[in-house]
Structure formats: C-alpha cells, structure tokens
Coordinates of C-alpha atoms in Angstrom, one line a residue:
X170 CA 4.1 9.5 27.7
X171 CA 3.4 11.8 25.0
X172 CA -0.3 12.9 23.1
X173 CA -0.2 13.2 19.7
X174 CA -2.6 13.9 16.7
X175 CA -2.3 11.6 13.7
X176 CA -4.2 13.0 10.1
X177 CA -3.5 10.6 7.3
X178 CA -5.6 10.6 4.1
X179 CA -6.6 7.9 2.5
X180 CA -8.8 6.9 -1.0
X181 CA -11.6 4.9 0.7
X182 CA -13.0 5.1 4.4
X183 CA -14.4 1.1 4.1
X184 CA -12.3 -0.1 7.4
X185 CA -9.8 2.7 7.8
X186 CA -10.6 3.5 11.2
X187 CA -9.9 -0.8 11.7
X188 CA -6.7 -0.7 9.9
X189 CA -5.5 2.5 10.8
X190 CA -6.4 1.9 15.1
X191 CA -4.5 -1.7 14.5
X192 CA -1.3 0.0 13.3
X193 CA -1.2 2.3 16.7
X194 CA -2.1 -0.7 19.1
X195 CA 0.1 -2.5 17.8
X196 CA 2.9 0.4 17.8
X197 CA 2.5 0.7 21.5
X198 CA 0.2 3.8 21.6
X199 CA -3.9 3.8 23.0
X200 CA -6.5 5.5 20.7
X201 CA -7.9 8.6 22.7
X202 CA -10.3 10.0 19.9
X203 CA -10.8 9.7 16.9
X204 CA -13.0 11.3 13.9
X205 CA -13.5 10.1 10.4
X206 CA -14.8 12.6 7.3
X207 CA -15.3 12.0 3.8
X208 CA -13.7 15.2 1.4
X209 CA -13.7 15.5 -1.7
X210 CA -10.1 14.6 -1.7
X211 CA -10.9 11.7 -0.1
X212 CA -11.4 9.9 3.6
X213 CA -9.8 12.2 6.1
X214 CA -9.1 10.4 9.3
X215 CA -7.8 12.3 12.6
X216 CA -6.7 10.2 16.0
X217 CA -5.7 11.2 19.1
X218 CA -3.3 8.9 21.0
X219 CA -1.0 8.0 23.9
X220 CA 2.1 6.4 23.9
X221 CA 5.5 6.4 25.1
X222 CA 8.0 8.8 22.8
X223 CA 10.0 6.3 21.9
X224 CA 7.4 4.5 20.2
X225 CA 7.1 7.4 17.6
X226 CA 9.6 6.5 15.2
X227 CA 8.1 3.2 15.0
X228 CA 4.4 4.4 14.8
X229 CA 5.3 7.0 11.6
X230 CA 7.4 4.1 9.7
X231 CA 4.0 1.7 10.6
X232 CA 1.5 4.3 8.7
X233 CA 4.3 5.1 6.0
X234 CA 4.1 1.8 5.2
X235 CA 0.5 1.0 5.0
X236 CA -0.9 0.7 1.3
X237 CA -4.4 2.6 1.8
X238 CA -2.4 5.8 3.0
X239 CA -1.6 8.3 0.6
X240 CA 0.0 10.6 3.3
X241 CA 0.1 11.4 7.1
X242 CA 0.9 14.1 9.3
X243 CA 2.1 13.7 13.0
X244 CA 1.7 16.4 15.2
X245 CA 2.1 17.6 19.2
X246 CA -1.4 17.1 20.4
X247 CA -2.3 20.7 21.9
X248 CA -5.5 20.4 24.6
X249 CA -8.2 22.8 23.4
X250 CA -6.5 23.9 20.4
X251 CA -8.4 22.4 16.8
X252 CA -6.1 22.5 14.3
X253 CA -7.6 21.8 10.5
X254 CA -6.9 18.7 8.6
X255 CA -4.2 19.3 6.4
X256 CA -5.8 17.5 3.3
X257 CA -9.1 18.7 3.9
X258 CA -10.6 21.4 0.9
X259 CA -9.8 25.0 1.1
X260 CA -12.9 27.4 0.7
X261 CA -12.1 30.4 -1.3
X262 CA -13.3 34.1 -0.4
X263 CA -13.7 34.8 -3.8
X264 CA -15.0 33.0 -6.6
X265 CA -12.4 33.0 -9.8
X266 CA -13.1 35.2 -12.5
X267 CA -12.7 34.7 -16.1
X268 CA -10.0 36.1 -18.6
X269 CA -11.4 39.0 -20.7
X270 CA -11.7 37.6 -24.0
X271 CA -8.8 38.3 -26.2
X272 CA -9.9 39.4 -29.8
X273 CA -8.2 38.0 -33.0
X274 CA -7.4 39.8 -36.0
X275 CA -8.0 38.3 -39.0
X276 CA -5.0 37.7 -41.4
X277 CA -4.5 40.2 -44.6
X278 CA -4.6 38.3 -47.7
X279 CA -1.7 39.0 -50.2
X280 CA -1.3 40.6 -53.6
X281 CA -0.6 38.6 -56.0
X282 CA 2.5 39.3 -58.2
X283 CA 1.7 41.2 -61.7
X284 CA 2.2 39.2 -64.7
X285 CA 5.5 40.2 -66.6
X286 CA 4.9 39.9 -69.8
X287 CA 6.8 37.3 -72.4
X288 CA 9.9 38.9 -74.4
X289 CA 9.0 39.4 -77.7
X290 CA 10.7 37.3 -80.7
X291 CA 12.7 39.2 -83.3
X292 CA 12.8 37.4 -86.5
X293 CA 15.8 35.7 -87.7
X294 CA 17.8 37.4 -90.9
X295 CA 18.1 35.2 -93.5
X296 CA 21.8 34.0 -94.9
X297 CA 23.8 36.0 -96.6
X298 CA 25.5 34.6 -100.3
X299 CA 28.9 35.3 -100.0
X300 CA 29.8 34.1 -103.6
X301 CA 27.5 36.5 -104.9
X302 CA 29.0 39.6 -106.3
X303 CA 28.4 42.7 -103.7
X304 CA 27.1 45.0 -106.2
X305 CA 24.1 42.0 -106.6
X306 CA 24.0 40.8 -102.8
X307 CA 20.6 41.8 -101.1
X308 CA 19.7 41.4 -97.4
X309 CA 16.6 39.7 -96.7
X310 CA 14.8 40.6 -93.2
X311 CA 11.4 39.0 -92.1
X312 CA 9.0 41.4 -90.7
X313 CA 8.8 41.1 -86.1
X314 CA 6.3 39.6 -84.5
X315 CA 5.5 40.2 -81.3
X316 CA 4.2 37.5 -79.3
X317 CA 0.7 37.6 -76.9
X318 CA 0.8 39.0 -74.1
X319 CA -0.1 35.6 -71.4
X320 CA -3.0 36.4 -69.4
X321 CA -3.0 34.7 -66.0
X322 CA -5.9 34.4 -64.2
X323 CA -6.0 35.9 -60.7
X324 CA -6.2 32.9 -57.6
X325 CA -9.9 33.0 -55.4
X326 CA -8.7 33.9 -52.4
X327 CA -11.1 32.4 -49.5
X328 CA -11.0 34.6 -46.1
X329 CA -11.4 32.9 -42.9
X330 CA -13.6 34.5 -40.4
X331 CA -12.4 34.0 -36.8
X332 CA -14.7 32.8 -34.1
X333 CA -15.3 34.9 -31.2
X334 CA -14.8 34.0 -28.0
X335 CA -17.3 32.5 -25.9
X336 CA -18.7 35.1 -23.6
X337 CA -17.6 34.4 -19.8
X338 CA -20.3 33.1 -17.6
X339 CA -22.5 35.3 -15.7
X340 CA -23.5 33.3 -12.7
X341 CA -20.9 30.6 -10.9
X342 CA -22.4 27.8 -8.1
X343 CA -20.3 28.4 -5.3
X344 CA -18.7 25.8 -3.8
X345 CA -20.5 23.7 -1.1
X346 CA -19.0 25.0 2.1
X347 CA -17.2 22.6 4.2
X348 CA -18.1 23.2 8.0
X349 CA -14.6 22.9 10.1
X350 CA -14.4 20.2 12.7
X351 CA -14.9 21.7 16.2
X352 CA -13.2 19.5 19.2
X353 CA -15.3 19.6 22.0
X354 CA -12.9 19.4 25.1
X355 CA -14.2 17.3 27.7
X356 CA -14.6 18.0 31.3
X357 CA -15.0 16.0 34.1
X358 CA -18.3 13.6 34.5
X359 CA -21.4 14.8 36.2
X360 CA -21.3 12.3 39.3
X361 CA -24.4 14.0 40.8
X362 CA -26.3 13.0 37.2
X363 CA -24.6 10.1 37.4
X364 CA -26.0 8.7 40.9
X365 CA -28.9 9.5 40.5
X366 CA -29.5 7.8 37.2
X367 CA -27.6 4.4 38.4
X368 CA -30.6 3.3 40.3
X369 CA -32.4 3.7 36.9
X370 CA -30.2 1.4 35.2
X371 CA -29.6 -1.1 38.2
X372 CA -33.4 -1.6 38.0
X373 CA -33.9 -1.8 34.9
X374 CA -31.0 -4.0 33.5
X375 CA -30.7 -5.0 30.5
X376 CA -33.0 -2.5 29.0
X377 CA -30.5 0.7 30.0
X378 CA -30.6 2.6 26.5
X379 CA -33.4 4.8 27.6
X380 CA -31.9 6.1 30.7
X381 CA -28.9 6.4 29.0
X382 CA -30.4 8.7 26.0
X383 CA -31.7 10.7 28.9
X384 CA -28.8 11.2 31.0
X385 CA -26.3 12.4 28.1
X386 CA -29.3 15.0 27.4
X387 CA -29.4 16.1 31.1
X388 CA -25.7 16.8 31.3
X389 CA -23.1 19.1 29.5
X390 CA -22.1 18.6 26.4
X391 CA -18.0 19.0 27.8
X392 CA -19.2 16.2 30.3
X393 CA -21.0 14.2 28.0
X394 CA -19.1 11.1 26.9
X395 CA -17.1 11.2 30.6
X396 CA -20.6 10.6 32.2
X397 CA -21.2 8.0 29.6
X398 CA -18.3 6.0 30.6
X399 CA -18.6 6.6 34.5
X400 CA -22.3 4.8 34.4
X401 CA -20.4 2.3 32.2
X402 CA -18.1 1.6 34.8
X403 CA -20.5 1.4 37.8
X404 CA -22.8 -0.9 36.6
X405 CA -19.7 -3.2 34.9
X406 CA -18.7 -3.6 38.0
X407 CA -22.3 -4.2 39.9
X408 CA -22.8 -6.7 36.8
X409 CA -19.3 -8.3 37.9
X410 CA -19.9 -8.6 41.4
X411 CA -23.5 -10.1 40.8
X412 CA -22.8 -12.9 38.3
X413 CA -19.0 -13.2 38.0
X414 CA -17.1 -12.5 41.3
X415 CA -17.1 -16.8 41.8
X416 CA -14.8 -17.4 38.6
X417 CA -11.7 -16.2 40.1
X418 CA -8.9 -14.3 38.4
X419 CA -8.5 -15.4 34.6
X420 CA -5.9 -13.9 31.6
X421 CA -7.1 -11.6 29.5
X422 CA -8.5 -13.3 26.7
X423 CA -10.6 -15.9 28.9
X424 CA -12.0 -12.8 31.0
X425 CA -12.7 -11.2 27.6
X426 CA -14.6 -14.8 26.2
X427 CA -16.2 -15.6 29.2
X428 CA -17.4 -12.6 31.2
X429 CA -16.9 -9.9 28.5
X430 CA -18.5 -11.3 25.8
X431 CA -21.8 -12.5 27.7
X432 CA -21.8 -9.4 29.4
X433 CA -21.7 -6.8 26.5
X434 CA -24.4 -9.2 24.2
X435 CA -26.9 -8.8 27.1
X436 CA -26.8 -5.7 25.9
X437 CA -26.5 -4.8 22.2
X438 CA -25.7 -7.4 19.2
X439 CA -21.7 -8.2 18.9
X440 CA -19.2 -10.3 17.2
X441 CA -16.2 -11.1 19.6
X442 CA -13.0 -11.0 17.5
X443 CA -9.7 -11.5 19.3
X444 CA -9.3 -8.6 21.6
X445 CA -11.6 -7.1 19.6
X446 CA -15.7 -6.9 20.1
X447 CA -17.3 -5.2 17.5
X448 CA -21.1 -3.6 18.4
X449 CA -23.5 -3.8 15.7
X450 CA -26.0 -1.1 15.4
X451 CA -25.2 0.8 18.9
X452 CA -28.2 3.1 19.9
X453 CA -25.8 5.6 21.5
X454 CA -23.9 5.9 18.3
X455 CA -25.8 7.1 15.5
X456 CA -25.1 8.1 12.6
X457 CA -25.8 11.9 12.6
X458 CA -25.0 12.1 16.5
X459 CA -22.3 12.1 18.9
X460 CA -20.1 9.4 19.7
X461 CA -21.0 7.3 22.6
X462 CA -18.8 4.2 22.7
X463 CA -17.4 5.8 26.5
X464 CA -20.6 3.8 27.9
X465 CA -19.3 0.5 26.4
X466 CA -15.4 1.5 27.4
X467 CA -16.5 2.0 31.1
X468 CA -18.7 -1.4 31.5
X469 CA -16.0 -3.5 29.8
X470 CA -13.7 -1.6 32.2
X471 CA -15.5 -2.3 35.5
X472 CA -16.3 -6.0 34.1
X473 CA -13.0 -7.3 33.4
X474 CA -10.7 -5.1 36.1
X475 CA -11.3 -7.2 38.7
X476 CA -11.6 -10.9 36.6
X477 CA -8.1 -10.5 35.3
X478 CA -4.9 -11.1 36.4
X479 CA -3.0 -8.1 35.2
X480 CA -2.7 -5.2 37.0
X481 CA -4.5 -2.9 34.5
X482 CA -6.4 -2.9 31.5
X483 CA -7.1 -0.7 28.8
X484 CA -10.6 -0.4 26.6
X485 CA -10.9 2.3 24.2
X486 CA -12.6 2.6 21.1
X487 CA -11.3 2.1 17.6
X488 CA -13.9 3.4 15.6
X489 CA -17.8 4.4 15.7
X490 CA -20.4 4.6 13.6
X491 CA -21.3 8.3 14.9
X492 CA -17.7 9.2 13.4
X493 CA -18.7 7.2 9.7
X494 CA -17.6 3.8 10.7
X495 CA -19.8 0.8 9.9
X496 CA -19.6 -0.4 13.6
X497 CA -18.4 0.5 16.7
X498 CA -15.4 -1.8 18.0
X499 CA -13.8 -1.5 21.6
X500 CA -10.0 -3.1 21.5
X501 CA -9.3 -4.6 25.5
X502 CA -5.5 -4.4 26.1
X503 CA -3.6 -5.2 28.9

C-alpha cells in the first residue's frame, strides 16, 4: 500500500471534491484527507489517499481524463512534511517597478529646395535673303528678353509636439497575501477525554452535538478529529447493539439502507445515495472551522461492522463543508 498526495486544479469548485473522490474510489484507492481552496487561478484541490501501487497508473490516466481538470500533480505523500500547491499564487518580495520614462525627440523639419530659376529665351534671328546681293544684305536681330523669375511659395510646415509619458505611479496596492496551508498531523485520540465524555452522549442520545463541541475543545488540536471518530465509533456500536443486533448479518447496501441510514438521520438531516450518504448542514463542520466528518466516519463504522457480512469496511469522507464543499458526504466501502 502506498500514500500519496493528489493536487489537481480545476475552473470551478461546484462538486469537485464529488467528482474528483469518485475517480479515486473507483480507481482502488481510500480518501485520507482532503482540502479544497479557491485561488485566483482557480479551485485548488489537495487529497490524500491509500491504495495499492499498482493502482497508480490507473488512478493518473482516471484524473487525466476527467473534463473539469485542467492539470494534476501526483506526489509521495511525506508524513509531516506540507508541501505547497503547485497552482496556487506566488507572493512576490518586491512589488514591480515601472520603466523610467523614455523621452522622444521630436523630428527636424526639412529645408525646402531653393527655386532655380527658368533659363532665359534668346530671341530668334530673323532669315537671311540669300538672293540678295551681299553688298545690300542686312542682319536683323530682335532685342533678348529675359523671362521672370517664378516665385514659389514656401510649404507651412506643421510640427508635431510629442506627448510625454505618463508619470509612473507613486503608490501600488500590494497584493492580498495568500496564507499557506498548514497540515496539522494528527496524533493518537485522547481515550481518557473520550470516556469520560461517552456517558454524556449515551445519556443524552440523539442530542450529542453539544458534548461533542465540547470535547474537540477539551482535547489537542493533533488529537482532535482522532477523538472525533473514536466517540463515533463507541456509540455506533452501543447504537448497534441496542436497536440492531436482532437483524442478523446483511450485504453492504442493505446494512447501509436499513441500519445506516436510520441511524445517521437520528442525527443530522441526510440524503442516502448509493454508497453514498450526504449530511446536510453538519454542526461539526462549519464553514470557517475544522473538519469534523471523523465523528460521522466512526459511528457509521461501529454501526455497520458488525451488520455486515464482509470482513471489513471502509467509511471515509469525500468532502466537507469546513473544507468549501456544499455538504459533507461519507462513501461506505467494503
């Protein structure tokens, strides 16, 4: 089995985390985290999964292939490292400055071209009689005129002034700064906090919110959602042994529509879809807050272990509205 860190970036986050967490259930792999941001690039999903390497190949030709993804990056997931999303803005340390402003010379008109005066006419000699007798013969010559000198008026010339350049702006908003995403890495649950909080919400059943809110205040922030989904599991299974023990072992999709179903509405509003259940308005998963879908993971888990007839189940979460989704919806595998 092999972790690895899916990023893919996509135009719209409407049902990405749906579209994108069917592709790697169906590709073999289960969905260990997830987190969903919007950038001004666009939606910018990360996912954490497990799977068997030889489902890789399969898994990158799956997202390759879907139309909402522009592109994807699969990585090694590394425990405790946070490695940035690889579509996700860059902030600069500087802001960029503007050219210096190039001044344009403007262009030199040219002379125009003296006028050359008109060659002058010389007057044309009259014929000579050549029947005359020499002694007689005179020569008649008109007097030259010389012509007028033409007088060509000079062209307006019209200069163009260049424009300066527009002076470069004093004062630049910086860009809003994009706070990196910060992976929490989770420890162990807090069984103490745990036991002593399951009386609470044996007692109490179905109203179990309150305790809840309290408990994932009480304990650490690394044992948060593991805490979550360890009361989830105990009182599944006190649930289970209460109402359901008598039905018997059923397949998955019965156990799902007739213990899961019942079970999880008692609790919070949901639409059953398939394998899917999708929780409407979840008052552990809000939307400035931190995801706690581990609550519903571990109930479904202690409900419908026992009522099956496989030998193991997986729940896990394919998206939550504390990560941007609409709704939270656990997937049951088995």
């Amino acid at each position: 089995m092999i972790e690895l860190e899916i990023q893919t970036l996509s135009e719209t986050r409407e049902g990405l985390l749906i579209d994108v967490g069917g592709i790697v259930v169906a590709t073999g792999f289960t969905l260990l985290r997830q987190r969903l941001a919007q950038d001004p690039h666009g939606a910018l999903l990360t996912m954490v999964v497990r799977g068997p390497s030889r489902k890789q190949r399969a898994l990158e030709d799956a997202l390759d292939a879907h139309e909402r993804i522009i592109s994807f990056e699969i990585s090694p997931f590394v425990q405790g490292e946070t490695r940035p999303h690889f579509a996700a803005s860059r902030k600069f340390a500087h802001p960029p400055v503007a050219p210096r402003p190039v001044a344009v010379e403007p262009d030199m008109p040219t002379e125009a071209a003296p006028a050359t005066a008109a060659p002058t006419a010389a007057a044309i000699a009259a014929p000579v009689d050549v029947f005359a007798i020499p002694s007689v013969v005179a020569t008649r010559q008109e007097p030259l005129v010389e012509a007028a000198p033409l007088h060509v008026s000079e062209p307006e010339l019209d200069f163009i002034l260049p424009h300066p350049p527009a002076p470069a702006p004093t004062h630049m908003e910086p860009e809003p700064f994009i706070e990196p995403f910060v992976e929490i890495v989770p420890s162990g649950p807090d069984e103490p906090a745990v036991e002593a909080a399951l009386p609470k919400l044996l007692g109490r059943y179905p109203q179990v919110f309150p305790t809840l809110l309290t408990l994932e205040k009480t304990v650490d922030a690394t044992a948060r959602e593991q805490s979550l989904w360890l009361a989830g599991q105990r009182l599944g299974r006190w649930i289970f042994n209460r109402d359901y023990a008598a039905l018997g072992k059923l397949d998955l999709h019965e156990a799902i529509e007739r213990i899961g179903t019942p079970a999880l509405g008692a609790l919070v509003e949901i639409e059953h879809r398939g394998e899917q259940l999708h929780i409407r308005q979840s008052p552990l998963c809000t939307e400035d807050g931190h995801p706690g879908c581990q609550f519903f993971n571990g109930y479904l888990g202690g409900l419908l272990g026992p009522a099956v007839t496989a030998e193991a189940i997986s729940v896990f979460t394919l998206c939550c509205r504390s990560c941007g989704a609409d709704e939270c919806v656990v997937a049951v595998s088995d």
